[in-house]
PDB file of C-alpha atoms in Angstrom:
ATOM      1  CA  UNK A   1      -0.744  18.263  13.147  1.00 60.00           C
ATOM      2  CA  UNK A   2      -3.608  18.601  10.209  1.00 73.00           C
ATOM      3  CA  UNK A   3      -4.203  15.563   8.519  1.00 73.00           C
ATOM      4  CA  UNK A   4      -5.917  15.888   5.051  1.00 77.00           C
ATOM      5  CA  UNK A   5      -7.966  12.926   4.403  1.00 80.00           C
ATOM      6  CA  UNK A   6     -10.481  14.085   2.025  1.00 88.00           C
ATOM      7  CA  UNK A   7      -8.185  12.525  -0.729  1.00 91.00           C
ATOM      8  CA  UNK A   8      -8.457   9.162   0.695  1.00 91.00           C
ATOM      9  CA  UNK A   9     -12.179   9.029   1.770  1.00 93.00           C
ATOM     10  CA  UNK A  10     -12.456   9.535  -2.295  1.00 93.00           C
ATOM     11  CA  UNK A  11     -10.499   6.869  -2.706  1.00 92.00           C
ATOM     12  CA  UNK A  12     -12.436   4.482  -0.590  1.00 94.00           C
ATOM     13  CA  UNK A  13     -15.708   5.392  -2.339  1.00 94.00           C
ATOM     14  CA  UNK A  14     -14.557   5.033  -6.150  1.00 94.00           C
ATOM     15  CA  UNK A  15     -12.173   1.664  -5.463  1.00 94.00           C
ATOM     16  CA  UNK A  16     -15.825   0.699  -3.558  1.00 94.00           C
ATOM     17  CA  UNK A  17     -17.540   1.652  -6.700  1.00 93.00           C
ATOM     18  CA  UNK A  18     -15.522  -0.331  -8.784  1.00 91.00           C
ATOM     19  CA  UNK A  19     -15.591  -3.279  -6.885  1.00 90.00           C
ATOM     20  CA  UNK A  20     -19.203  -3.356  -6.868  1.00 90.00           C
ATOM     21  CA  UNK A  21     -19.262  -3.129 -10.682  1.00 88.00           C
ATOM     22  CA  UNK A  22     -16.490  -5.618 -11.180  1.00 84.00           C
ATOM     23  CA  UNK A  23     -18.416  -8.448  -8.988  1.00 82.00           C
ATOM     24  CA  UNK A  24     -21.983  -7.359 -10.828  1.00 83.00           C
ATOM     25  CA  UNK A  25     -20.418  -7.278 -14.385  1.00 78.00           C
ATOM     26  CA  UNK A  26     -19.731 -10.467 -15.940  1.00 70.00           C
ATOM     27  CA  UNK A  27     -16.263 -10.054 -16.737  1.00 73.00           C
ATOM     28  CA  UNK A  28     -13.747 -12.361 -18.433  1.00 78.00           C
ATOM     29  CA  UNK A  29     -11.222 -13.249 -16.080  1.00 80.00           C
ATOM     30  CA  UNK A  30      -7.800 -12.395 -17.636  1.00 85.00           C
ATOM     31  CA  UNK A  31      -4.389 -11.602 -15.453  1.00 87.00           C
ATOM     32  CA  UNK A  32      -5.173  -8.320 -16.547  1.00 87.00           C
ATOM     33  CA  UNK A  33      -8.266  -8.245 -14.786  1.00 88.00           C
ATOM     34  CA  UNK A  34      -7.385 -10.240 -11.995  1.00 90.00           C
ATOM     35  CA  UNK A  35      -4.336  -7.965 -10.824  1.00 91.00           C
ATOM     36  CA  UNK A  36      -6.343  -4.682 -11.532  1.00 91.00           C
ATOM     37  CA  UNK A  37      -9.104  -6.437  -9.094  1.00 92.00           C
ATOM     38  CA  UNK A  38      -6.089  -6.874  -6.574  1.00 94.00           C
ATOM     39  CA  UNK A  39      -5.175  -3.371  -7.224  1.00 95.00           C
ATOM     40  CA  UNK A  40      -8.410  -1.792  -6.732  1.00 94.00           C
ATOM     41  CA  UNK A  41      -8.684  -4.207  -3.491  1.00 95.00           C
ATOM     42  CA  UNK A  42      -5.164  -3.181  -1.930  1.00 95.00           C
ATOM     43  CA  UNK A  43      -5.881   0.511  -2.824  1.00 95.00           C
ATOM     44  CA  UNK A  44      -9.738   0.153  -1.049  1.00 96.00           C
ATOM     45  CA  UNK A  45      -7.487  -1.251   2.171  1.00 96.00           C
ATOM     46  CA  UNK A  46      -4.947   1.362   1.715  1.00 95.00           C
ATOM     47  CA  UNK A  47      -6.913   4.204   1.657  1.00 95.00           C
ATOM     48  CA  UNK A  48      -9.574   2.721   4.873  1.00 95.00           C
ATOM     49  CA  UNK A  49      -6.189   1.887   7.003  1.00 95.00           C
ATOM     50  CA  UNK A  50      -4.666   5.157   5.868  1.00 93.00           C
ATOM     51  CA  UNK A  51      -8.014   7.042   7.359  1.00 94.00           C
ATOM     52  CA  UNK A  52      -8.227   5.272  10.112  1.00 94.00           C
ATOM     53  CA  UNK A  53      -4.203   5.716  11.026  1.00 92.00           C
ATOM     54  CA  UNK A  54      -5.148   9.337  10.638  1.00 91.00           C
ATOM     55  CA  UNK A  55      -7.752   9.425  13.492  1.00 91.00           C
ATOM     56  CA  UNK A  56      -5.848   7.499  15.396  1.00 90.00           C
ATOM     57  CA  UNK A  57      -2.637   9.773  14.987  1.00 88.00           C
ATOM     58  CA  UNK A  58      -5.034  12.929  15.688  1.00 88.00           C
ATOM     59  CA  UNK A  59      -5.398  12.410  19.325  1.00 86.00           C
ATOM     60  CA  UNK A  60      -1.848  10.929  20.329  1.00 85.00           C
ATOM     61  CA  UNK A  61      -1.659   9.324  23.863  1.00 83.00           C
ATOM     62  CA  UNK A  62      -4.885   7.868  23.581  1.00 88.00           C
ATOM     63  CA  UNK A  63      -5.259   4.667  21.962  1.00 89.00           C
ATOM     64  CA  UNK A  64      -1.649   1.948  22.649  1.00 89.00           C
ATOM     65  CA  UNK A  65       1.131   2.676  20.435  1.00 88.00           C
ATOM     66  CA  UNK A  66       0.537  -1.329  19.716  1.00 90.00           C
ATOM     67  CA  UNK A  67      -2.755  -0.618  17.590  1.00 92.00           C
ATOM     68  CA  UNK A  68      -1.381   2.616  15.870  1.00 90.00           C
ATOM     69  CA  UNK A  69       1.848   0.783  14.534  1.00 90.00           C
ATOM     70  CA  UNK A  70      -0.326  -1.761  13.249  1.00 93.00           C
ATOM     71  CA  UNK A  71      -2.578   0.517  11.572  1.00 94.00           C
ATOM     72  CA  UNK A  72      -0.002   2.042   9.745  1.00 93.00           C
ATOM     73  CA  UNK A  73       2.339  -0.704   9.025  1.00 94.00           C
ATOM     74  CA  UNK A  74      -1.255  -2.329   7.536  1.00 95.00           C
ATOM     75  CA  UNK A  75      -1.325   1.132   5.242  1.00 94.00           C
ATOM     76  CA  UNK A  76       2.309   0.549   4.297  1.00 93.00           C
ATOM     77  CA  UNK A  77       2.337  -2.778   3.240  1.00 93.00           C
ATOM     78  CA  UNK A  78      -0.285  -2.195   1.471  1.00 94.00           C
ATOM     79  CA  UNK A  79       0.470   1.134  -0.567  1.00 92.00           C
ATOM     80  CA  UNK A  80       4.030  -0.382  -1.407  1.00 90.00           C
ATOM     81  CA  UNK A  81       2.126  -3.362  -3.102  1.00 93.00           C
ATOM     82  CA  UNK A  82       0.535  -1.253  -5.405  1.00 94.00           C
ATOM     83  CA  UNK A  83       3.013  -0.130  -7.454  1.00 90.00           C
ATOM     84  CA  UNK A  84       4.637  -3.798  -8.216  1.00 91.00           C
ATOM     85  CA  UNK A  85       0.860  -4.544  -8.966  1.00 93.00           C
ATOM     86  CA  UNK A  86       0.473  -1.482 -11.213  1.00 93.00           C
ATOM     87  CA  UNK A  87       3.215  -2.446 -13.339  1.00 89.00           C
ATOM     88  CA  UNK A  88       2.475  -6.393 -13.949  1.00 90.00           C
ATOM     89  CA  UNK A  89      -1.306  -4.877 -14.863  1.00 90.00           C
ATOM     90  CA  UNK A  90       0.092  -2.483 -18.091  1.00 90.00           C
ATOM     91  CA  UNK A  91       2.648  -5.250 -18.491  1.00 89.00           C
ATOM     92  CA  UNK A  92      -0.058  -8.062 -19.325  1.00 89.00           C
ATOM     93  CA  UNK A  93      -2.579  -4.688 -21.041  1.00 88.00           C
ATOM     94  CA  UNK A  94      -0.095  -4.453 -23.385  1.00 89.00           C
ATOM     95  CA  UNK A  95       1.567  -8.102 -24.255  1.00 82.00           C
ATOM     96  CA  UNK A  96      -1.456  -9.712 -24.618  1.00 79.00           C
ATOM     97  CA  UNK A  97      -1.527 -11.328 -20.774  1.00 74.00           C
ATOM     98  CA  UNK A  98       1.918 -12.821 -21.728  1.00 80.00           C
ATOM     99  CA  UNK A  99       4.204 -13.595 -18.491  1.00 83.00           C
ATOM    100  CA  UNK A 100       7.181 -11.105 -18.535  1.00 85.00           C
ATOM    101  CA  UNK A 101      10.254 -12.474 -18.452  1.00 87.00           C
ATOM    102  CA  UNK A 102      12.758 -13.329 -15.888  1.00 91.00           C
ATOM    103  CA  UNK A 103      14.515 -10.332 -16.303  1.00 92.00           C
ATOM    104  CA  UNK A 104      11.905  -8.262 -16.092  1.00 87.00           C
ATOM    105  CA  UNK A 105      10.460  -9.803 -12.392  1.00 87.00           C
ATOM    106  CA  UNK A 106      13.747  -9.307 -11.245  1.00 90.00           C
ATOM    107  CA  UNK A 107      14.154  -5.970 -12.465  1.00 89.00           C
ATOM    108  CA  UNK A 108      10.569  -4.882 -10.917  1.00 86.00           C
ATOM    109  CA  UNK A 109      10.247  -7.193  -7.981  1.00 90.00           C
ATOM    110  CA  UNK A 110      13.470  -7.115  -6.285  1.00 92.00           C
ATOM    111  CA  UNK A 111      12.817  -3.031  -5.472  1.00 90.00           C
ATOM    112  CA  UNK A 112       9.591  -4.574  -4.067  1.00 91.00           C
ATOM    113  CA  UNK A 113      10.948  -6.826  -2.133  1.00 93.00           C
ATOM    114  CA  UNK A 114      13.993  -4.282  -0.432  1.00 92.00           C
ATOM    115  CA  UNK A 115      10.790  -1.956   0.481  1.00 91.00           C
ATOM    116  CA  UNK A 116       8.937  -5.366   2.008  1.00 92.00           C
ATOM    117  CA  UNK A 117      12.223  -6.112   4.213  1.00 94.00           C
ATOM    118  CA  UNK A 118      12.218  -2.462   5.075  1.00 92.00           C
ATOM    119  CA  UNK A 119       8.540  -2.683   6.099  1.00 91.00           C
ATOM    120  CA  UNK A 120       8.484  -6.085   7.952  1.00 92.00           C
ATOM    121  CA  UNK A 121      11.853  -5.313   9.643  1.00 93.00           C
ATOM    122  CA  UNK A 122      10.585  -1.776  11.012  1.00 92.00           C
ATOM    123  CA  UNK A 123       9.296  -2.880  13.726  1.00 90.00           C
ATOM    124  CA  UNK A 124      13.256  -3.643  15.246  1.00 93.00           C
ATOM    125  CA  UNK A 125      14.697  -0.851  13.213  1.00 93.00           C
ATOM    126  CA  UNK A 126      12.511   1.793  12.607  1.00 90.00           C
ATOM    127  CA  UNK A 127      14.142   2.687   9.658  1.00 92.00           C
ATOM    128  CA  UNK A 128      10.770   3.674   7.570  1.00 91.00           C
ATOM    129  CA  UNK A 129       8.621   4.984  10.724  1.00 91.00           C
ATOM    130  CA  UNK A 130       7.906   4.899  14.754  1.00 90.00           C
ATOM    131  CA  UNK A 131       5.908   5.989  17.253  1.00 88.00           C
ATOM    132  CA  UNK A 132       7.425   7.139  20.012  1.00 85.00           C
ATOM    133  CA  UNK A 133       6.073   6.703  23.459  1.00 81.00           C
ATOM    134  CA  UNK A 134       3.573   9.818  23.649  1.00 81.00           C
ATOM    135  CA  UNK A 135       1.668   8.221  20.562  1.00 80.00           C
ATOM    136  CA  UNK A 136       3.571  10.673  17.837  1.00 84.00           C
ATOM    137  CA  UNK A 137       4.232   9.424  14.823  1.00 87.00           C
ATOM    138  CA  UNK A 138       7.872  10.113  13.191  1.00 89.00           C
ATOM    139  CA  UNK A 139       8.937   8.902   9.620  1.00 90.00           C
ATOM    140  CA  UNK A 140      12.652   7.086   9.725  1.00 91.00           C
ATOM    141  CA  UNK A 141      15.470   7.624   7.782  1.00 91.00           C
ATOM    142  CA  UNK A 142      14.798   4.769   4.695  1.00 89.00           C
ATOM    143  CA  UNK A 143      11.092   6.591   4.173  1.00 87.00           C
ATOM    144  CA  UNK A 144      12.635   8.402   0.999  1.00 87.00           C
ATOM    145  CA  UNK A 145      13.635   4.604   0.056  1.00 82.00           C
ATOM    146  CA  UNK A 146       9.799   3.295   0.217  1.00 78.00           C
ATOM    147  CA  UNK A 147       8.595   5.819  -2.614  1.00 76.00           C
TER     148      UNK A 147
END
């Protein structure tokens, strides 16, 4: 199978970019701030474990199915994050760095946390991915769920 990686090797360069210029600025630490620092770190360790589960997955057989699942289930944790992050950042962009309210963490955390269960139970259920014996990787039947 072709795995197109060019998108994430981007990725690694710009979050690295803006990592360096977050830690060189002086910048004033706001929630804002601190969960778009937390983004750009989870999408820096997406994007490395996502192009390093790609090599791996390019020669199947070769490296134990052990280190392969634990690439990607490192990619998938991570990329699910994002989102939950993404939406708390424009939530305190645009009230001021207010806390939401209840309502709203429910309404935006427990999707988060059905995807987590999904992802930390995989490993028994394979519901979201597998690798079978030979090394190939196969997406489950709750993958549609995780986007």
């Amino acid at each position: 199978m072709n795995y197109v990686f060019r998108y994430e090797i981007a990725a690694v360069i710009i979050s690295f970019s803006v990592m360096v210029s977050l830690f060189r600025k002086k910048v004033i630490s706001t929630r804002a701030i601190n969960t778009f620092s937390a983004i750009n770190t989870l999408v820096f360790v997406s994007s490395f474990a996502d192009i390093i589960a790609i090599l791996l997955l390019k020669t199947p057989g070769v490296y134990p199915v052990w280190l392969v699942y634990s690439v990607n289930m490192v990619y998938h944790l991570t990329y699910h994050t994002i989102g939950l992050l993404f939406y708390y950042c424009v939530y305190y962009l645009s009230e001021n760095n207010k806390n939401p309210s209840k309502l709203w963490i429910y309404i935006f955390t427990i999707p988060y946390l059905a995807s987590l269960f999904l992802d930390i139970t995989n490993i028994f259920t394979s519901f979201v991915f597998y690798i079978d014996e030979n090394g190939y990787y196969h997406q489950g039947k709750f993958i549609w769920f995780m986007y």
